[in-house]
Amino acid sequence: MASTLMNTTSSQSSVMSEPMDQLQSRGDLLNELDARLIANTADSGLALLLVKIERFRRLNVIFGHALGDALLHEFMQRLQQVVRDTDVVARMGDSEFGIILSDIRNQGHAQLAVHKILSTMETPFILDDRPHRVSIKIGAALFPAHADKAMGLLQMAEKALMAAREGMQAYQVYAEEARTERFYDWDLEGRLQYAEDNDELSLFYQPKICLKSGELFGAEALIRWKTEDQGYIRPDIFIPIAEQSGQIHGLTRWVLNTALRQIRAWPDARSLKVAVNISASVLQDDSFIDAVQRALSIWDAPPQSLILEITESALIADFDSSLGMLERFKDFGIGISIDDFGTGYSSMSYFRNIPATELKVDRSFVSYMLDNVMDHRIVTTVIDLARSFGLNVVAEGVENRETMEALRELGCDIAQGYYLARPMPHEEFVQWIEDYQASH
Ligand code: C2E
Ligand code: CA
Ligand code: CA
C-alpha cells in the first residue's frame, strides 16, 4: 500500500513518514513532488500520473453526493492498493488524483503501473447494492525525461491527460513531439504535400531473422523523408502530421506500392515477407482494402508476402471498426502484426478477438530485459502469451548478442534490431541479403 499525504503547508517531505491523512490539493502534491525530485538519486527516475474519473459530475447529479463520495473513497483505496509502498497517491480535485511513482527507470515501468490501475478500475464499484462502472483517463510524465521541476512535470502530465481525453485513449504518456497544436508544424505539412513528387521519400529496410534457424524471415519497411535543406526528418515527427492532415492515406499507398515493387528485386523474394506500418486512421477507410488488393495484383505479389503492422494502441482506439477490415486481410492470407505490444492497453478480452498472426514486443522492454527484472518478466510473459495463441513473436530493439541469445532461449521466434542490422536503403539491403545468405 502506498502512503497517503496530509495537508502539509511546509515543503517538508513525507517520504519517510507514516501514512497520514490524505493529501488534498494540487499544492500539496507539488510540494511532495519537489521534495522527492531533490532527494532523487541519479540512477532512477520518477513518474507522475494524473488519473481522472470521467463523467463524475453526472454520477453525482443522478445518484447523489453520498454515493459520489463513497465511490471516491473506494477509488482511492483501490489506487493505494495497486501502487507500491514507496509511491504516493493524492487527491487533486473533484474527480482527479495524482500519483507519484518512484524508482521508474523507463517508460515501460510507468506503463506497467498504468495498466494495473486501468485493470483494477475495470471491476464495477458496488454502491447501494448496485454495480457502477467508471471510465478513467490517465496522463503520465516522467522525470527526468520530460521535465526537471515539479511544476513542469505536472504541466506535462496535464497535457498528456488532455491528449488522452481528446484522443479517446485510456492513457497517454507525455511525448515530446506530442500531436498537440503547439507542436503542429504547418510548414512541414505543406512541404509533405510535394515530398512524393519531389522524390524526397524512400523506404529503408530492416531485416527480421528467425532465431531458431538463423534464416532471414523478411524485413520491415520504414519510411524516410529527406529534404534538401533540413536533411532527414524523422518519421516520428512527420507521421503524426500526416495522420492529422489526412496525408497518411496517400503516403501509406505509396509505401505499400514501393515495398511490393522493391521486394521483386530481393534474392529469393518469394520466401521473404515485407512488413509495412499502418496507422489507425487508414483502417477506418474502407477503400484501403481495394488499395491493398490492387497493389498486390499490380506487383504480382502473393498476399503471404505482406505483413501489416498496427500498433496495439491504434487497434484499441478504434477496436470495433478496425476489426472487420483486419479479418478480411487475414482471411486473404495477409499477415497482421500487433506492433509495440505491451505499451498499449489491451485487456485479454480485446486481445483474444484481434485477428493477428504476429506480436512484436515493444523495444522499450527488449532493450533493458537483461538489466531489469521487470522488463525480463514482461518479455517472457508476452512470448508465452503469443505462443499460447499460436502467434509468431518478434522482439524488436535487439541491440546486442546477449539479448539475442536470451530471446532464443525464451522461445522467441524472430529478432529485429541494431545488433542484426540498422534500417538501410533498398539497394544496400539487396546486397545485405546476398551477403547474409552466403554466410549462412
Ligand atoms: P516502429 O514501427 O516501432 O519501427 C521501429 C523503429 O525502431 C524504427 O525507427 C527503427 O529504426 C527503430 N529500431 C530498430 N532497431 C532498433 C534498435 O535495436 N534499437 C533502437 N533504439 N531502435 C531500433 P524509425 O524508422 O525512426 O521509425 C519510427 C516509427 O515511425 C516506427 O516505429 C513507426 O511507428 C513509424 N513509421 C515508420 N515508417 C512508417 C510508415 O511507412 N507508415 C507509418 N504509418 N508509420 C511509419
Ligand atoms: Ca513497426
Ligand atoms: Ca515497433
GROMACS .gro file of C-alpha atoms and ligand atoms in nm:
model
  488
    1MET     CA    1   0.000   0.000   0.000
    2ALA     CA    2   0.115   0.347  -0.074
    3SER     CA    3   0.148   0.625   0.170
    4THR     CA    4  -0.111   0.896   0.163
    5LEU     CA    5  -0.036   1.254   0.239
    6MET     CA    6  -0.195   1.517   0.451
    7ASN     CA    7  -0.247   1.883   0.408
    8THR     CA    8   0.107   1.999   0.463
    9THR     CA    9   0.190   2.362   0.450
   10SER     CA   10   0.565   2.317   0.460
   11SER     CA   11   0.766   2.171   0.178
   12GLN     CA   12   0.896   1.905   0.409
   13SER     CA   13   0.884   1.562   0.252
   14SER     CA   14   0.666   1.293   0.396
   15VAL     CA   15   0.851   1.022   0.211
   16MET     CA   16   0.988   0.865   0.524
   17SER     CA   17   0.691   0.924   0.749
   18GLU     CA   18   0.399   0.701   0.842
   19PRO     CA   19   0.083   0.709   0.631
   20MET     CA   20  -0.120   1.013   0.725
   21ASP     CA   21  -0.442   1.174   0.626
   22GLN     CA   22  -0.491   1.228   0.262
   23LEU     CA   23  -0.310   1.491   0.063
   24GLN     CA   24  -0.584   1.712  -0.070
   25SER     CA   25  -0.463   1.960  -0.321
   26ARG     CA   26  -0.252   2.037  -0.620
   27GLY     CA   27  -0.024   2.246  -0.398
   28ASP     CA   28   0.039   1.956  -0.162
   29LEU     CA   29   0.125   1.730  -0.448
   30LEU     CA   30   0.368   1.986  -0.588
   31ASN     CA   31   0.540   2.018  -0.251
   32GLU     CA   32   0.577   1.646  -0.219
   33LEU     CA   33   0.698   1.617  -0.574
   34ASP     CA   34   0.956   1.890  -0.517
   35ALA     CA   35   1.093   1.711  -0.213
   36ARG     CA   36   1.119   1.386  -0.400
   37LEU     CA   37   1.288   1.538  -0.701
   38ILE     CA   38   1.553   1.685  -0.474
   39ALA     CA   39   1.600   1.355  -0.291
   40ASN     CA   40   1.606   1.153  -0.610
   41THR     CA   41   1.925   0.969  -0.696
   42ALA     CA   42   2.075   0.986  -1.040
   43ASP     CA   43   2.022   0.626  -1.142
   44SER     CA   44   1.646   0.618  -1.123
   45GLY     CA   45   1.358   0.847  -1.207
   46LEU     CA   46   1.002   0.926  -1.112
   47ALA     CA   47   0.672   0.929  -1.290
   48LEU     CA   48   0.375   1.148  -1.222
   49LEU     CA   49   0.035   1.008  -1.315
   50LEU     CA   50  -0.287   1.204  -1.322
   51VAL     CA   51  -0.594   0.985  -1.302
   52LYS     CA   52  -0.930   1.133  -1.392
   53ILE     CA   53  -1.269   0.974  -1.343
   54GLU     CA   54  -1.479   1.058  -1.645
   55ARG     CA   55  -1.836   1.188  -1.610
   56PHE     CA   56  -1.810   1.200  -1.232
   57ARG     CA   57  -2.030   1.509  -1.205
   58ARG     CA   58  -2.305   1.331  -1.389
   59LEU     CA   59  -2.291   1.042  -1.145
   60ASN     CA   60  -2.309   1.289  -0.857
   61VAL     CA   61  -2.615   1.456  -1.003
   62ILE     CA   62  -2.800   1.137  -1.087
   63PHE     CA   63  -2.721   0.928  -0.779
   64GLY     CA   64  -2.646   1.193  -0.519
   65HIS     CA   65  -2.334   1.317  -0.345
   66ALA     CA   66  -2.330   1.045  -0.082
   67LEU     CA   67  -2.285   0.785  -0.349
   68GLY     CA   68  -2.026   1.002  -0.523
   69ASP     CA   69  -1.826   1.028  -0.202
   70ALA     CA   70  -1.845   0.654  -0.143
   71LEU     CA   71  -1.718   0.595  -0.491
   72LEU     CA   72  -1.426   0.834  -0.443
   73HIS     CA   73  -1.340   0.665  -0.116
   74GLU     CA   74  -1.322   0.319  -0.271
   75PHE     CA   75  -1.147   0.456  -0.578
   76MET     CA   76  -0.874   0.598  -0.356
   77GLN     CA   77  -0.842   0.269  -0.172
   78ARG     CA   78  -0.804   0.075  -0.492
   79LEU     CA   79  -0.538   0.319  -0.612
   80GLN     CA   80  -0.343   0.277  -0.290
   81GLN     CA   81  -0.360  -0.099  -0.310
   82VAL     CA   82  -0.232  -0.113  -0.662
   83VAL     CA   83   0.075   0.111  -0.626
   84ARG     CA   84   0.381   0.034  -0.419
   85ASP     CA   85   0.464   0.133  -0.061
   86THR     CA   86   0.704   0.396  -0.178
   87ASP     CA   87   0.452   0.559  -0.412
   88VAL     CA   88   0.221   0.842  -0.318
   89VAL     CA   89  -0.145   0.890  -0.401
   90ALA     CA   90  -0.301   1.233  -0.366
   91ARG     CA   91  -0.645   1.371  -0.425
   92MET     CA   92  -0.619   1.666  -0.662
   93GLY     CA   93  -0.970   1.786  -0.722
   94ASP     CA   94  -1.323   1.674  -0.770
   95SER     CA   95  -1.251   1.362  -0.962
   96GLU     CA   96  -0.880   1.375  -1.022
   97PHE     CA   97  -0.595   1.201  -0.845
   98GLY     CA   98  -0.220   1.243  -0.866
   99ILE     CA   99   0.022   0.955  -0.817
  100ILE     CA  100   0.395   0.983  -0.773
  101LEU     CA  101   0.570   0.662  -0.874
  102SER     CA  102   0.926   0.622  -0.753
  103ASP     CA  103   1.215   0.422  -0.896
  104ILE     CA  104   1.093   0.445  -1.255
  105ARG     CA  105   1.374   0.361  -1.494
  106ASN     CA  106   1.195   0.375  -1.826
  107GLN     CA  107   0.861   0.441  -1.985
  108GLY     CA  108   0.776   0.072  -1.970
  109HIS     CA  109   0.772   0.081  -1.590
  110ALA     CA  110   0.531   0.371  -1.580
  111GLN     CA  111   0.313   0.196  -1.834
  112LEU     CA  112   0.303  -0.116  -1.623
  113ALA     CA  113   0.163   0.084  -1.331
  114VAL     CA  114  -0.087   0.249  -1.565
  115HIS     CA  115  -0.205  -0.091  -1.686
  116LYS     CA  116  -0.251  -0.212  -1.332
  117ILE     CA  117  -0.459   0.092  -1.243
  118LEU     CA  118  -0.675   0.059  -1.553
  119SER     CA  119  -0.729  -0.305  -1.484
  120THR     CA  120  -0.821  -0.262  -1.118
  121MET     CA  121  -1.078   0.002  -1.210
  122GLU     CA  122  -1.245  -0.233  -1.459
  123THR     CA  123  -1.420  -0.413  -1.175
  124PRO     CA  124  -1.751  -0.234  -1.112
  125PHE     CA  125  -1.792  -0.042  -0.787
  126ILE     CA  126  -2.077  -0.180  -0.577
  127LEU     CA  127  -2.259   0.118  -0.426
  128ASP     CA  128  -2.606   0.094  -0.272
  129ASP     CA  129  -2.609  -0.267  -0.387
  130ARG     CA  130  -2.575  -0.168  -0.748
  131PRO     CA  131  -2.274  -0.203  -0.973
  132HIS     CA  132  -2.130   0.119  -1.118
  133ARG     CA  133  -1.865   0.116  -1.384
  134VAL     CA  134  -1.626   0.403  -1.403
  135SER     CA  135  -1.428   0.514  -1.701
  136ILE     CA  136  -1.091   0.667  -1.629
  137LYS     CA  137  -0.823   0.853  -1.822
  138ILE     CA  138  -0.460   0.872  -1.725
  139GLY     CA  139  -0.188   1.119  -1.823
  140ALA     CA  140   0.174   1.043  -1.738
  141ALA     CA  141   0.503   1.233  -1.743
  142LEU     CA  142   0.849   1.116  -1.647
  143PHE     CA  143   1.131   1.275  -1.454
  144PRO     CA  144   1.392   1.348  -1.577
  145ALA     CA  145   1.290   1.265  -1.936
  146HIS     CA  146   1.011   1.521  -1.968
  147ALA     CA  147   1.077   1.785  -1.705
  148ASP     CA  148   1.319   1.852  -1.422
  149LYS     CA  149   1.095   2.061  -1.195
  150ALA     CA  150   0.776   1.967  -1.013
  151MET     CA  151   0.565   2.231  -1.186
  152GLY     CA  152   0.696   2.133  -1.529
  153LEU     CA  153   0.626   1.769  -1.463
  154LEU     CA  154   0.271   1.844  -1.354
  155GLN     CA  155   0.211   2.050  -1.667
  156MET     CA  156   0.342   1.770  -1.889
  157ALA     CA  157   0.119   1.517  -1.712
  158GLU     CA  158  -0.176   1.754  -1.756
  159LYS     CA  159  -0.104   1.781  -2.126
  160ALA     CA  160  -0.081   1.406  -2.155
  161LEU     CA  161  -0.413   1.368  -1.972
  162MET     CA  162  -0.574   1.618  -2.206
  163ALA     CA  163  -0.437   1.433  -2.507
  164ALA     CA  164  -0.572   1.103  -2.373
  165ARG     CA  165  -0.916   1.254  -2.323
  166GLU     CA  166  -0.923   1.418  -2.664
  167GLY     CA  167  -0.785   1.115  -2.842
  168MET     CA  168  -1.029   0.878  -2.668
  169GLN     CA  169  -0.740   0.674  -2.533
  170ALA     CA  170  -0.729   0.521  -2.190
  171TYR     CA  171  -0.397   0.685  -2.122
  172GLN     CA  172  -0.121   0.890  -2.275
  173VAL     CA  173   0.241   0.932  -2.178
  174TYR     CA  174   0.370   1.280  -2.249
  175ALA     CA  175   0.552   1.277  -2.582
  176GLU     CA  176   0.794   1.544  -2.679
  177GLU     CA  177   0.658   1.554  -3.027
  178ALA     CA  178   0.304   1.533  -2.899
  179ARG     CA  179   0.035   1.583  -3.154
  180THR     CA  180  -0.083   1.900  -2.993
  181GLU     CA  181  -0.126   2.225  -3.178
  182ARG     CA  182   0.166   2.377  -3.001
  183PHE     CA  183   0.389   2.134  -3.184
  184TYR     CA  184   0.194   2.118  -3.503
  185ASP     CA  185   0.418   2.216  -3.787
  186TRP     CA  186   0.216   2.373  -4.066
  187ASP     CA  187   0.524   2.428  -4.276
  188LEU     CA  188   0.608   2.060  -4.267
  189GLU     CA  189   0.253   1.968  -4.363
  190GLY     CA  190   0.275   2.194  -4.666
  191ARG     CA  191   0.607   2.051  -4.776
  192LEU     CA  192   0.500   1.693  -4.722
  193GLN     CA  193   0.242   1.755  -4.991
  194TYR     CA  194   0.519   1.771  -5.251
  195ALA     CA  195   0.759   1.521  -5.098
  196GLU     CA  196   0.647   1.235  -5.319
  197ASP     CA  197   0.658   1.438  -5.641
  198ASN     CA  198   0.998   1.577  -5.547
  199ASP     CA  199   1.137   1.228  -5.496
  200GLU     CA  200   1.215   1.302  -5.136
  201LEU     CA  201   1.058   0.983  -4.998
  202SER     CA  202   1.224   0.646  -4.977
  203LEU     CA  203   1.198   0.321  -4.785
  204PHE     CA  204   1.466   0.178  -4.562
  205TYR     CA  205   1.455  -0.190  -4.476
  206GLN     CA  206   1.549  -0.359  -4.151
  207PRO     CA  207   1.587  -0.738  -4.154
  208LYS     CA  208   1.393  -0.979  -3.932
  209ILE     CA  209   1.576  -1.302  -3.853
  210CYS     CA  210   1.437  -1.640  -3.741
  211LEU     CA  211   1.607  -1.716  -3.411
  212LYS     CA  212   1.585  -2.092  -3.441
  213SER     CA  213   1.716  -2.143  -3.792
  214GLY     CA  214   1.911  -1.822  -3.840
  215GLU     CA  215   1.727  -1.777  -4.170
  216LEU     CA  216   1.610  -1.443  -4.299
  217PHE     CA  217   1.236  -1.403  -4.238
  218GLY     CA  218   1.189  -1.073  -4.417
  219ALA     CA  219   1.216  -0.704  -4.341
  220GLU     CA  220   1.024  -0.409  -4.204
  221ALA     CA  221   0.987  -0.116  -4.443
  222LEU     CA  222   1.045   0.217  -4.270
  223ILE     CA  223   0.967   0.541  -4.445
  224ARG     CA  224   1.232   0.811  -4.485
  225TRP     CA  225   1.184   1.172  -4.590
  226LYS     CA  226   1.493   1.359  -4.697
  227THR     CA  227   1.451   1.732  -4.751
  228GLU     CA  228   1.701   1.948  -4.932
  229ASP     CA  229   1.754   2.199  -4.652
  230GLN     CA  230   1.690   2.003  -4.332
  231GLY     CA  231   1.814   1.656  -4.423
  232TYR     CA  232   1.620   1.358  -4.291
  233ILE     CA  233   1.302   1.436  -4.099
  234ARG     CA  234   1.223   1.160  -3.852
  235PRO     CA  235   0.906   0.958  -3.915
  236ASP     CA  236   0.810   1.017  -3.550
  237ILE     CA  237   0.780   1.383  -3.648
  238PHE     CA  238   0.602   1.373  -3.983
  239ILE     CA  239   0.383   1.063  -3.950
  240PRO     CA  240   0.169   1.227  -3.677
  241ILE     CA  241   0.135   1.533  -3.901
  242ALA     CA  242   0.033   1.317  -4.195
  243GLU     CA  243  -0.219   1.142  -3.972
  244GLN     CA  244  -0.377   1.469  -3.869
  245SER     CA  245  -0.381   1.623  -4.214
  246GLY     CA  246  -0.512   1.311  -4.385
  247GLN     CA  247  -0.198   1.280  -4.599
  248ILE     CA  248  -0.136   0.944  -4.433
  249HIS     CA  249  -0.374   0.774  -4.678
  250GLY     CA  250  -0.170   0.870  -4.981
  251LEU     CA  251   0.155   0.811  -4.800
  252THR     CA  252   0.055   0.459  -4.696
  253ARG     CA  253  -0.042   0.373  -5.053
  254TRP     CA  254   0.296   0.499  -5.167
  255VAL     CA  255   0.474   0.286  -4.904
  256LEU     CA  256   0.272  -0.021  -4.993
  257ASN     CA  257   0.336   0.007  -5.364
  258THR     CA  258   0.702   0.091  -5.324
  259ALA     CA  259   0.761  -0.201  -5.089
  260LEU     CA  260   0.580  -0.453  -5.310
  261ARG     CA  261   0.766  -0.325  -5.615
  262GLN     CA  262   1.104  -0.335  -5.446
  263ILE     CA  263   1.078  -0.685  -5.299
  264ARG     CA  264   1.075  -0.816  -5.656
  265ALA     CA  265   1.446  -0.737  -5.662
  266TRP     CA  266   1.522  -0.929  -5.344
  267PRO     CA  267   1.705  -1.257  -5.387
  268ASP     CA  268   1.465  -1.537  -5.301
  269ALA     CA  269   1.181  -1.285  -5.281
  270ARG     CA  270   0.905  -1.545  -5.277
  271SER     CA  271   1.007  -1.684  -4.941
  272LEU     CA  272   1.050  -1.344  -4.772
  273LYS     CA  273   0.794  -1.115  -4.615
  274VAL     CA  274   0.782  -0.738  -4.611
  275ALA     CA  275   0.611  -0.557  -4.324
  276VAL     CA  276   0.462  -0.209  -4.359
  277ASN     CA  277   0.334   0.014  -4.081
  278ILE     CA  278  -0.033   0.110  -4.092
  279SER     CA  279  -0.179   0.399  -3.896
  280ALA     CA  280  -0.513   0.364  -3.720
  281SER     CA  281  -0.697   0.609  -3.943
  282VAL     CA  282  -0.607   0.410  -4.253
  283LEU     CA  283  -0.804   0.118  -4.111
  284GLN     CA  284  -1.110   0.342  -4.090
  285ASP     CA  285  -1.110   0.390  -4.464
  286ASP     CA  286  -1.290   0.110  -4.648
  287SER     CA  287  -1.119   0.185  -4.977
  288PHE     CA  288  -0.791   0.068  -4.822
  289ILE     CA  289  -0.892  -0.295  -4.878
  290ASP     CA  290  -0.914  -0.233  -5.253
  291ALA     CA  291  -0.588  -0.041  -5.248
  292VAL     CA  292  -0.406  -0.335  -5.090
  293GLN     CA  293  -0.554  -0.589  -5.328
  294ARG     CA  294  -0.476  -0.373  -5.625
  295ALA     CA  295  -0.116  -0.324  -5.512
  296LEU     CA  296  -0.070  -0.699  -5.465
  297SER     CA  297  -0.202  -0.768  -5.811
  298ILE     CA  298  -0.009  -0.489  -5.985
  299TRP     CA  299   0.320  -0.612  -5.842
  300ASP     CA  300   0.223  -0.977  -5.870
  301ALA     CA  301   0.295  -1.042  -5.503
  302PRO     CA  302   0.131  -1.324  -5.307
  303PRO     CA  303  -0.070  -1.199  -5.006
  304GLN     CA  304   0.156  -1.414  -4.789
  305SER     CA  305   0.448  -1.184  -4.867
  306LEU     CA  306   0.284  -0.887  -4.695
  307ILE     CA  307   0.252  -0.810  -4.324
  308LEU     CA  308   0.060  -0.511  -4.193
  309GLU     CA  309   0.194  -0.376  -3.865
  310ILE     CA  310  -0.059  -0.195  -3.649
  311THR     CA  311   0.026  -0.064  -3.306
  312GLU     CA  312  -0.159  -0.207  -3.012
  313SER     CA  313  -0.284   0.136  -2.905
  314ALA     CA  314  -0.413   0.215  -3.255
  315LEU     CA  315  -0.607  -0.111  -3.256
  316ILE     CA  316  -0.765  -0.047  -2.921
  317ALA     CA  317  -0.857   0.313  -3.002
  318ASP     CA  318  -1.087   0.203  -3.283
  319PHE     CA  319  -1.132  -0.156  -3.194
  320ASP     CA  320  -1.474  -0.233  -3.335
  321SER     CA  321  -1.434  -0.056  -3.663
  322SER     CA  322  -1.088  -0.191  -3.746
  323LEU     CA  323  -1.175  -0.550  -3.665
  324GLY     CA  324  -1.375  -0.621  -3.980
  325MET     CA  325  -1.104  -0.497  -4.211
  326LEU     CA  326  -0.832  -0.692  -4.031
  327GLU     CA  327  -1.036  -1.010  -4.052
  328ARG     CA  328  -1.070  -0.968  -4.426
  329PHE     CA  329  -0.697  -0.914  -4.465
  330LYS     CA  330  -0.621  -1.218  -4.258
  331ASP     CA  331  -0.868  -1.438  -4.448
  332PHE     CA  332  -0.696  -1.324  -4.763
  333GLY     CA  333  -0.360  -1.452  -4.635
  334ILE     CA  334  -0.202  -1.121  -4.536
  335GLY     CA  335  -0.012  -1.118  -4.206
  336ILE     CA  336  -0.135  -0.894  -3.925
  337SER     CA  337   0.121  -0.788  -3.668
  338ILE     CA  338   0.046  -0.611  -3.340
  339ASP     CA  339   0.327  -0.358  -3.308
  340ASP     CA  340   0.470  -0.204  -2.989
  341PHE     CA  341   0.300  -0.474  -2.788
  342GLY     CA  342   0.294  -0.410  -2.415
  343THR     CA  343   0.266  -0.032  -2.442
  344GLY     CA  344  -0.100  -0.008  -2.534
  345TYR     CA  345  -0.377  -0.119  -2.313
  346SER     CA  346  -0.545  -0.431  -2.437
  347SER     CA  347  -0.720  -0.644  -2.185
  348MET     CA  348  -0.743  -1.014  -2.258
  349SER     CA  349  -1.094  -0.979  -2.390
  350TYR     CA  350  -0.977  -0.739  -2.659
  351PHE     CA  351  -0.669  -0.933  -2.736
  352ARG     CA  352  -0.849  -1.262  -2.790
  353ASN     CA  353  -1.055  -1.109  -3.069
  354ILE     CA  354  -0.779  -0.948  -3.271
  355PRO     CA  355  -0.719  -1.150  -3.588
  356ALA     CA  356  -0.341  -1.126  -3.558
  357THR     CA  357  -0.067  -1.353  -3.688
  358GLU     CA  358   0.225  -1.185  -3.513
  359LEU     CA  359   0.312  -0.995  -3.195
  360LYS     CA  360   0.602  -0.751  -3.175
  361VAL     CA  361   0.730  -0.697  -2.824
  362ASP     CA  362   0.800  -0.327  -2.785
  363ARG     CA  363   1.165  -0.231  -2.793
  364SER     CA  364   1.144  -0.042  -2.464
  365PHE     CA  365   1.111  -0.379  -2.290
  366VAL     CA  366   1.357  -0.571  -2.507
  367SER     CA  367   1.637  -0.315  -2.478
  368TYR     CA  368   1.660  -0.343  -2.100
  369MET     CA  369   1.548  -0.701  -2.047
  370LEU     CA  370   1.890  -0.817  -1.929
  371ASP     CA  371   1.935  -0.532  -1.682
  372ASN     CA  372   1.587  -0.517  -1.550
  373VAL     CA  373   1.389  -0.797  -1.390
  374MET     CA  374   1.055  -0.637  -1.461
  375ASP     CA  375   1.130  -0.594  -1.832
  376HIS     CA  376   1.255  -0.950  -1.849
  377ARG     CA  377   0.933  -1.069  -1.695
  378ILE     CA  378   0.725  -0.869  -1.941
  379VAL     CA  379   0.915  -1.008  -2.240
  380THR     CA  380   0.881  -1.363  -2.107
  381THR     CA  381   0.508  -1.316  -2.049
  382VAL     CA  382   0.448  -1.173  -2.395
  383ILE     CA  383   0.640  -1.459  -2.558
  384ASP     CA  384   0.433  -1.714  -2.365
  385LEU     CA  385   0.114  -1.528  -2.448
  386ALA     CA  386   0.195  -1.521  -2.818
  387ARG     CA  387   0.278  -1.889  -2.824
  388SER     CA  388  -0.039  -1.989  -2.645
  389PHE     CA  389  -0.236  -1.803  -2.913
  390GLY     CA  390  -0.029  -1.957  -3.192
  391LEU     CA  391   0.120  -1.627  -3.299
  392ASN     CA  392   0.468  -1.555  -3.424
  393VAL     CA  393   0.653  -1.342  -3.173
  394VAL     CA  394   0.905  -1.083  -3.281
  395ALA     CA  395   1.139  -0.895  -3.048
  396GLU     CA  396   1.236  -0.553  -3.179
  397GLY     CA  397   1.520  -0.338  -3.049
  398VAL     CA  398   1.770  -0.623  -3.013
  399GLU     CA  399   2.093  -0.434  -2.961
  400ASN     CA  400   2.343  -0.699  -2.855
  401ARG     CA  401   2.426  -1.066  -2.880
  402GLU     CA  402   2.339  -1.143  -2.517
  403THR     CA  403   1.985  -1.018  -2.566
  404MET     CA  404   1.950  -1.222  -2.883
  405GLU     CA  405   2.067  -1.538  -2.707
  406ALA     CA  406   1.833  -1.478  -2.414
  407LEU     CA  407   1.540  -1.432  -2.653
  408ARG     CA  408   1.626  -1.751  -2.836
  409GLU     CA  409   1.627  -1.942  -2.506
  410LEU     CA  410   1.288  -1.798  -2.414
  411GLY     CA  411   1.146  -1.937  -2.738
  412CYS     CA  412   1.107  -1.607  -2.922
  413ASP     CA  413   1.063  -1.671  -3.296
  414ILE     CA  414   1.210  -1.365  -3.465
  415ALA     CA  415   1.452  -1.086  -3.380
  416GLN     CA  416   1.498  -0.739  -3.526
  417GLY     CA  417   1.735  -0.468  -3.410
  418TYR     CA  418   2.057  -0.276  -3.449
  419TYR     CA  419   2.261  -0.579  -3.345
  420LEU     CA  420   2.149  -0.763  -3.658
  421ALA     CA  421   2.133  -0.459  -3.883
  422ARG     CA  422   2.017  -0.100  -3.887
  423PRO     CA  423   1.748   0.002  -4.135
  424MET     CA  424   1.916   0.061  -4.473
  425PRO     CA  425   1.832   0.186  -4.823
  426HIS     CA  426   1.688  -0.064  -5.068
  427GLU     CA  427   1.998  -0.124  -5.282
  428GLU     CA  428   2.207  -0.175  -4.973
  429PHE     CA  429   1.953  -0.421  -4.838
  430VAL     CA  430   1.960  -0.630  -5.156
  431GLN     CA  431   2.335  -0.658  -5.116
  432TRP     CA  432   2.292  -0.733  -4.745
  433ILE     CA  433   2.062  -1.028  -4.826
  434GLU     CA  434   2.318  -1.172  -5.064
  435ASP     CA  435   2.598  -1.140  -4.811
  436TYR     CA  436   2.385  -1.280  -4.534
  437GLN     CA  437   2.270  -1.579  -4.733
  438ALA     CA  438   2.623  -1.651  -4.849
  439SER     CA  439   2.746  -1.668  -4.491
  440HIS     CA  440   2.454  -1.875  -4.351
  441C2E     P1  441   0.829   0.121  -3.527
  441C2E     O1  442   0.725   0.061  -3.617
  441C2E     O2  443   0.832   0.072  -3.387
  441C2E     O3  444   0.966   0.094  -3.602
  441C2E     C1  445   1.083   0.053  -3.543
  441C2E     C2  446   1.170   0.170  -3.509
  441C2E     O4  447   1.274   0.124  -3.421
  441C2E     C3  448   1.242   0.229  -3.632
  441C2E     O5  449   1.254   0.369  -3.611
  441C2E     C4  450   1.379   0.162  -3.622
  441C2E     O6  451   1.479   0.235  -3.684
  441C2E     C5  452   1.400   0.156  -3.473
  441C2E     N1  453   1.490   0.050  -3.431
  441C2E     C6  454   1.514  -0.067  -3.494
  441C2E     N2  455   1.602  -0.142  -3.427
  441C2E     C7  456   1.635  -0.073  -3.318
  441C2E     C8  457   1.726  -0.098  -3.207
  441C2E     O7  458   1.790  -0.203  -3.196
  441C2E     N3  459   1.733  -0.003  -3.112
  441C2E     C9  460   1.662   0.113  -3.119
  441C2E     N4  461   1.679   0.203  -3.022
  441C2E     N5  462   1.578   0.141  -3.220
  441C2E    C10  463   1.565   0.049  -3.320
  441C2E     P2  464   1.209   0.469  -3.726
  441C2E     O8  465   1.245   0.416  -3.858
  441C2E     O9  466   1.260   0.602  -3.685
  441C2E    O10  467   1.053   0.467  -3.719
  441C2E    C11  468   0.986   0.523  -3.611
  441C2E    C12  469   0.839   0.495  -3.619
  441C2E    O11  470   0.780   0.566  -3.730
  441C2E    C13  471   0.805   0.350  -3.645
  441C2E    O12  472   0.815   0.282  -3.525
  441C2E    C14  473   0.664   0.361  -3.700
  441C2E    O13  474   0.573   0.374  -3.594
  441C2E    C15  475   0.667   0.493  -3.775
  441C2E     N6  476   0.678   0.465  -3.919
  441C2E    C16  477   0.788   0.440  -3.992
  441C2E     N7  478   0.755   0.418  -4.122
  441C2E    C17  479   0.620   0.429  -4.131
  441C2E    C18  480   0.524   0.417  -4.239
  441C2E    O14  481   0.556   0.388  -4.354
  441C2E     N8  482   0.393   0.436  -4.207
  441C2E    C19  483   0.353   0.464  -4.079
  441C2E     N9  484   0.223   0.480  -4.056
  441C2E    N10  485   0.440   0.475  -3.977
  441C2E    C20  486   0.572   0.459  -4.002
  442CA      CA  487   0.662  -0.123  -3.685
  443CA      CA  488   0.754  -0.117  -3.300
   0.00000   0.00000   0.00000
